[in-house]
Coordinates of C-alpha atoms in Angstrom, one line a residue:
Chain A
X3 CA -33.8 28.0 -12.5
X4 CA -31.7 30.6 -10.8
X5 CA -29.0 29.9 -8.6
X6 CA -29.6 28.6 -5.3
X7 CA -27.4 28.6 -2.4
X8 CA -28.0 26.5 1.6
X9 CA -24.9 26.9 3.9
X10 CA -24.6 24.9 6.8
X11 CA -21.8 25.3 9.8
X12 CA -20.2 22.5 12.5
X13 CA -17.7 22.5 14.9
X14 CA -13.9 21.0 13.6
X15 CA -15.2 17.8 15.2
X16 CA -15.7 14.5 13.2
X17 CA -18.8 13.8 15.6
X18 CA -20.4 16.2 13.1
X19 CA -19.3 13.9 10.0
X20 CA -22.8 12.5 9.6
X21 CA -24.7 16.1 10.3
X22 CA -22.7 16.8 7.2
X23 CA -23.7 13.7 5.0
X24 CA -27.4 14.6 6.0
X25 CA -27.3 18.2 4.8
X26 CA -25.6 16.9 1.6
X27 CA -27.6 14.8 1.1
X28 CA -30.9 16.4 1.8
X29 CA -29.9 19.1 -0.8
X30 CA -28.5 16.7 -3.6
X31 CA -31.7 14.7 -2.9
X32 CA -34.2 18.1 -3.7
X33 CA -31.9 18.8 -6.6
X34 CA -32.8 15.7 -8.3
X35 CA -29.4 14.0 -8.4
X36 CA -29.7 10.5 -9.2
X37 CA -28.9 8.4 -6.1
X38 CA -25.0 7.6 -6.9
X39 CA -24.5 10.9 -7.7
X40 CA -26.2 11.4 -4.0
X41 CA -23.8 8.6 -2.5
X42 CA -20.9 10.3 -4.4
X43 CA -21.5 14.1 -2.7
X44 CA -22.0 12.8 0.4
X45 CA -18.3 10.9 0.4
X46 CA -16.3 13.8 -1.3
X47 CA -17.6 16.3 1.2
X48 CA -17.1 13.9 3.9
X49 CA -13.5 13.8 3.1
X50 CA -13.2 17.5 2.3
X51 CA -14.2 17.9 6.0
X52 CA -12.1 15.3 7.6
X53 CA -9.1 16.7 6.1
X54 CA -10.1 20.4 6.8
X55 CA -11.1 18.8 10.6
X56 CA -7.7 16.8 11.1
X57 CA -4.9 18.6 9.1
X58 CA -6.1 22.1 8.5
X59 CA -7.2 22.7 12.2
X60 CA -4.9 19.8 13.0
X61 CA -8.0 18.3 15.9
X62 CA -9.2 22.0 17.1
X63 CA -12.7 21.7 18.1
X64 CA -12.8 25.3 18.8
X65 CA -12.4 26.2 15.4
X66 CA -15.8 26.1 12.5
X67 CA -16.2 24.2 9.1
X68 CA -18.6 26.5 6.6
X69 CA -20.2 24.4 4.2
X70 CA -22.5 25.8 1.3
X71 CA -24.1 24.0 -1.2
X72 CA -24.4 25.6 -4.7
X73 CA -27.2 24.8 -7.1
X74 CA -27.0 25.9 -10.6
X75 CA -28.5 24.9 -13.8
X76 CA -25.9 23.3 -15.0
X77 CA -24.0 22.0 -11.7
X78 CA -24.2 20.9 -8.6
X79 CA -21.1 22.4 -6.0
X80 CA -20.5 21.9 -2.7
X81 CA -17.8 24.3 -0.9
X82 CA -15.7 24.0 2.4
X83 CA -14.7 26.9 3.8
X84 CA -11.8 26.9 7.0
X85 CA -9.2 29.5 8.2
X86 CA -6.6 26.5 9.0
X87 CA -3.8 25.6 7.6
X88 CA -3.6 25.4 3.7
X89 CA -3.9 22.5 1.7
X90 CA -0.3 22.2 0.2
X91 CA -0.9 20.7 -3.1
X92 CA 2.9 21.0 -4.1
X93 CA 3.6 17.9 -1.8
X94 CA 0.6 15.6 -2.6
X95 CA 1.5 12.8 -4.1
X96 CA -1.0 9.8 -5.4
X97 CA -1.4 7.2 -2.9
X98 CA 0.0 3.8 -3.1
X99 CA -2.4 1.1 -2.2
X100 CA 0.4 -1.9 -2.3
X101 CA 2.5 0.3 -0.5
X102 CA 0.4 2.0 2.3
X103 CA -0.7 -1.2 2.7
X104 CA 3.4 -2.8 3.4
X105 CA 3.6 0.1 5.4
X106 CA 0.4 -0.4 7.9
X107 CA -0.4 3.3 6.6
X108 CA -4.2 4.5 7.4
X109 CA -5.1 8.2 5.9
X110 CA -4.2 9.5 2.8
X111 CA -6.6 8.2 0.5
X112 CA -9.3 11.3 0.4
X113 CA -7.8 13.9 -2.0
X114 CA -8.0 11.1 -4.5
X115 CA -11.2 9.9 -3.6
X116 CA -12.6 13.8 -4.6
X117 CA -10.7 14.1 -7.6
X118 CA -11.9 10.3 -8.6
X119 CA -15.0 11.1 -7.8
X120 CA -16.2 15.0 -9.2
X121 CA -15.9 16.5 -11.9
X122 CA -13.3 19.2 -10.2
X123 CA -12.3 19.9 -8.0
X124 CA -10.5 23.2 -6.8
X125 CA -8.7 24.6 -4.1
X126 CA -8.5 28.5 -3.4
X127 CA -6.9 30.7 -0.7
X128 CA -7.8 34.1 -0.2
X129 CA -6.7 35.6 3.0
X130 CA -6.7 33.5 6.2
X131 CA -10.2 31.4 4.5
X132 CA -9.6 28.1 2.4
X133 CA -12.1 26.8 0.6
X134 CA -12.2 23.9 -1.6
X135 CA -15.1 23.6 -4.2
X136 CA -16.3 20.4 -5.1
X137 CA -18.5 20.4 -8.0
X138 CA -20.2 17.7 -10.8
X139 CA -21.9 18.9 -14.3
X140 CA -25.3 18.1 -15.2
X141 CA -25.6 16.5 -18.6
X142 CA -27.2 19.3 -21.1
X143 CA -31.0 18.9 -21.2
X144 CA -32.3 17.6 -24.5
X145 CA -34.7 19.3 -27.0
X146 CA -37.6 17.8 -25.1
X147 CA -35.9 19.7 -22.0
X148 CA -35.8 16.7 -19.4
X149 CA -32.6 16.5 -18.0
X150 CA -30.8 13.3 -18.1
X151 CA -29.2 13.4 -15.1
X152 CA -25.1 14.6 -14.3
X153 CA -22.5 13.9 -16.4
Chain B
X26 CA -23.7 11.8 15.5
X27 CA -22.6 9.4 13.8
X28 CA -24.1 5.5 14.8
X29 CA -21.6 2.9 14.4
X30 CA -21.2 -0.6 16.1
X31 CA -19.3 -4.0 15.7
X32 CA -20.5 -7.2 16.6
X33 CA -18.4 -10.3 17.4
X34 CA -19.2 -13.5 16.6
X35 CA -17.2 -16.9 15.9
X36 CA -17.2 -19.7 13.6
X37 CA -14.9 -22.1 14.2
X38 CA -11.5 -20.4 14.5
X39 CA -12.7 -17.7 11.9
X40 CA -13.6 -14.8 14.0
X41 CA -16.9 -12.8 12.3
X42 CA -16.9 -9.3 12.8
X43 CA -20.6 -7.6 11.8
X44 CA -20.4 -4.1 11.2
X45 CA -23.6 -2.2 11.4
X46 CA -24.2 2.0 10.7
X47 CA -21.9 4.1 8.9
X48 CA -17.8 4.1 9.1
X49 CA -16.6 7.3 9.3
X50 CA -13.3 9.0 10.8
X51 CA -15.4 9.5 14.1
X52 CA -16.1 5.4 14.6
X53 CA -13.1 4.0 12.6
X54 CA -11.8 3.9 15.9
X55 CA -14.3 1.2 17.3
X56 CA -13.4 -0.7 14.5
X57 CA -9.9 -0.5 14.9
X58 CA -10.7 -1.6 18.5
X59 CA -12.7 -4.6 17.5
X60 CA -9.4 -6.1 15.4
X61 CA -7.4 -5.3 18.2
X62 CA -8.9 -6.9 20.1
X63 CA -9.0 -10.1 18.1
X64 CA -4.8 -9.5 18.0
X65 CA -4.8 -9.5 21.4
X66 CA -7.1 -13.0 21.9
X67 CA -4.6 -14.4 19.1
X68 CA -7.8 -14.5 16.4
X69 CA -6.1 -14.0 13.2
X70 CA -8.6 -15.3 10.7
X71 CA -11.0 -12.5 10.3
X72 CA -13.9 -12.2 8.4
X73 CA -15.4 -8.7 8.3
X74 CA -19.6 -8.9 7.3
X75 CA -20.8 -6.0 5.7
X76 CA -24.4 -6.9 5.7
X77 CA -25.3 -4.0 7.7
X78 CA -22.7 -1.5 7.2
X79 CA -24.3 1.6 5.5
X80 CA -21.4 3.6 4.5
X81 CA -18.0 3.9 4.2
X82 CA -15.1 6.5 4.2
X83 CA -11.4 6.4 3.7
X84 CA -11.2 6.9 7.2
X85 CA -12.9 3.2 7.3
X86 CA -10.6 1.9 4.7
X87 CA -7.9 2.7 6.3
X88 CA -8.4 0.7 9.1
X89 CA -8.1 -2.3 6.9
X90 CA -5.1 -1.0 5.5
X91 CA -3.2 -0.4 9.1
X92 CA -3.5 -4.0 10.1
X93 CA -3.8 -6.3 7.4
X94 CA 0.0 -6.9 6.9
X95 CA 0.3 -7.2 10.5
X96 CA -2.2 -10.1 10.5
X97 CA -1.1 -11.6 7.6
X98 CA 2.0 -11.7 9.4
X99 CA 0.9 -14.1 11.9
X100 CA -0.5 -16.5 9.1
X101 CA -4.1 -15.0 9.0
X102 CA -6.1 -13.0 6.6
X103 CA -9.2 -10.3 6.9
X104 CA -11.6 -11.4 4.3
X105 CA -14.8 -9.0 3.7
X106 CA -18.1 -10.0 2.9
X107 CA -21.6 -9.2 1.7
X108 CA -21.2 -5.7 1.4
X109 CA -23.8 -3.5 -0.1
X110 CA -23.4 -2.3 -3.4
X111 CA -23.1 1.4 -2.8
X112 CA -20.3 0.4 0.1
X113 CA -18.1 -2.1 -2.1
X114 CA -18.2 0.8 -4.7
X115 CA -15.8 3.2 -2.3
X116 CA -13.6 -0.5 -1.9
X117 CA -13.6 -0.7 -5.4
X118 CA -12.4 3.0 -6.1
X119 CA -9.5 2.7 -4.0
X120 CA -8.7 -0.8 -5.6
X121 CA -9.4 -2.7 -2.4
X122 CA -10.5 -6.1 -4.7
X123 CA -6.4 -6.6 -5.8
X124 CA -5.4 -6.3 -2.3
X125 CA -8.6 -8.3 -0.3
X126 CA -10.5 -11.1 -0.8
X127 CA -13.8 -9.3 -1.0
X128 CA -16.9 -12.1 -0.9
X129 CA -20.4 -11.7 -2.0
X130 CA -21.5 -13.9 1.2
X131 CA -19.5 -14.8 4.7
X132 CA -20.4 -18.4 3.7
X133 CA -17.8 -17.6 0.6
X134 CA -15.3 -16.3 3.2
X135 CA -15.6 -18.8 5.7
X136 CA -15.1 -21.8 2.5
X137 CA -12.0 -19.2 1.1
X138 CA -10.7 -19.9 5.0
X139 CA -11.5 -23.6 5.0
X140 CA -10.0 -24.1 2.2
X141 CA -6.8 -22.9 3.2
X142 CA -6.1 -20.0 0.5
X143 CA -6.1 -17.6 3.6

């Protein structure tokens, strides 16, 4: 099967959080990802986009979130594509659960809910565009050549 | 966009919360509203029922994670009930079950409640 590729665009507004989870969807559904696989997409993107909507464009709903979904033989890849600010990985640290929770804190949580959940996760810069790829493996087809499914 | 509402209910002094559509960092505001509001009518013992709720993000968790202390503080508790599988998973993954008393039924809850281990 040779690569196939479906972008998708919204406005940096989370009223578009569930156009996003449908376009996911609908693509991981027609790739033949088994349904928690599915479930799984739909929650990584949704926080890739939340975080791109409220930190990297900071609540600018001027501003556009590029999505493309990535189809490949061997993996299935969502990326999210912004011109915001940049993800600083140097000060991410783990969340806390016991201790967001003493301190009534509310966000934090979706970095590690993408890296929990895929199989990587990467973050690239390249000029004013972000873009964070989100991706899981398929497991290798047997001899028979039915897939089993992602890794 | 996204559909989201919360339904209010009462049983006893627990107050029922039902949560139906998807929960999202677009409606984690209504439901941030709907425990507010039980702050502000002095309803501390909370029972959230997931029956109907269809999905989850951290933005959704997070709610539970700004006010739980706060209500525990006042000598109540948010218990959360009959969740769907695919829902309890994203509680799970964060480790919600360590920090919530997460029930397969709101009758659970309610006797969790009753029985004074709020």
């Amino acid at each position: 099967m040779a690569r196939s590729i479906h972008t998708f665009s919204i406005p940096s507004s989370t009223r578009f959080l569930e156009d996003v989870r449908r376009f996911v969807e609908m693509h991981a559904v027609e790739a033949d990802l088994p349904e928690a696989i599915v479930e799984q997409f739909k929650l990584a993107v949704d926080e890739a986009c939340t975080n791109v909507i409220e930190h990297a464009y900071g609540g600018d709903e001027t501003k556009k979130v590029d999505l493309a979904v990535i189809i490949d033989n061997d993996r299935f890849t969502v990326r999210i594509r912004d011109k915001g600010t940049p993800f600083n990985r140097t000060t991410y640290t783990e969340p806390n659960l016991l201790e967001f929770a003493k301190r009534g804190k509310s966000g934090g949580f979706g970095v590690h809910i993408m890296r929990r959940l895929m199989d990587r996760v990467e973050y690239r810069t390249r000029g004013q565009t972000n873009e964070v790829l989100l991706t899981k493996y398929r497991i290798v087809s047997n001899a028979n050549g039915d897939d089993t499914g992602m890794a | 966009m996204s559909s989201f509402s919360v339904g209010f209910r009462s049983s006893g002094v627990v107050q029922i919360l039902e949560l139906n559509g998807e929960l999202d960092a677009h409606t984690a505001s209504e439901l941030e509203a709907a425990i507010q509001k039980c702050q502000s009518d002095k309803q501390y013992h909370i029972i959230v029922n997931g029956e109907n709720l269809q999905y989850i993000s951290s933005a959704g968790l997070g709610v539970f994670m700004a006010y739980i202390e706060e209500v525990r503080d006042e000598g109540g508790d948010i218990k959360i009930a009959a969740l769907r599988p695919k829902v309890y998973n994203v509680f799970d993954l964060l480790g919600f079950p360590m920090l919530f008393d997460i029930m397969e039924t709101e009758a659970e809850a309610l006797q969790k409640f009753t029985d004074g281990a709020s």
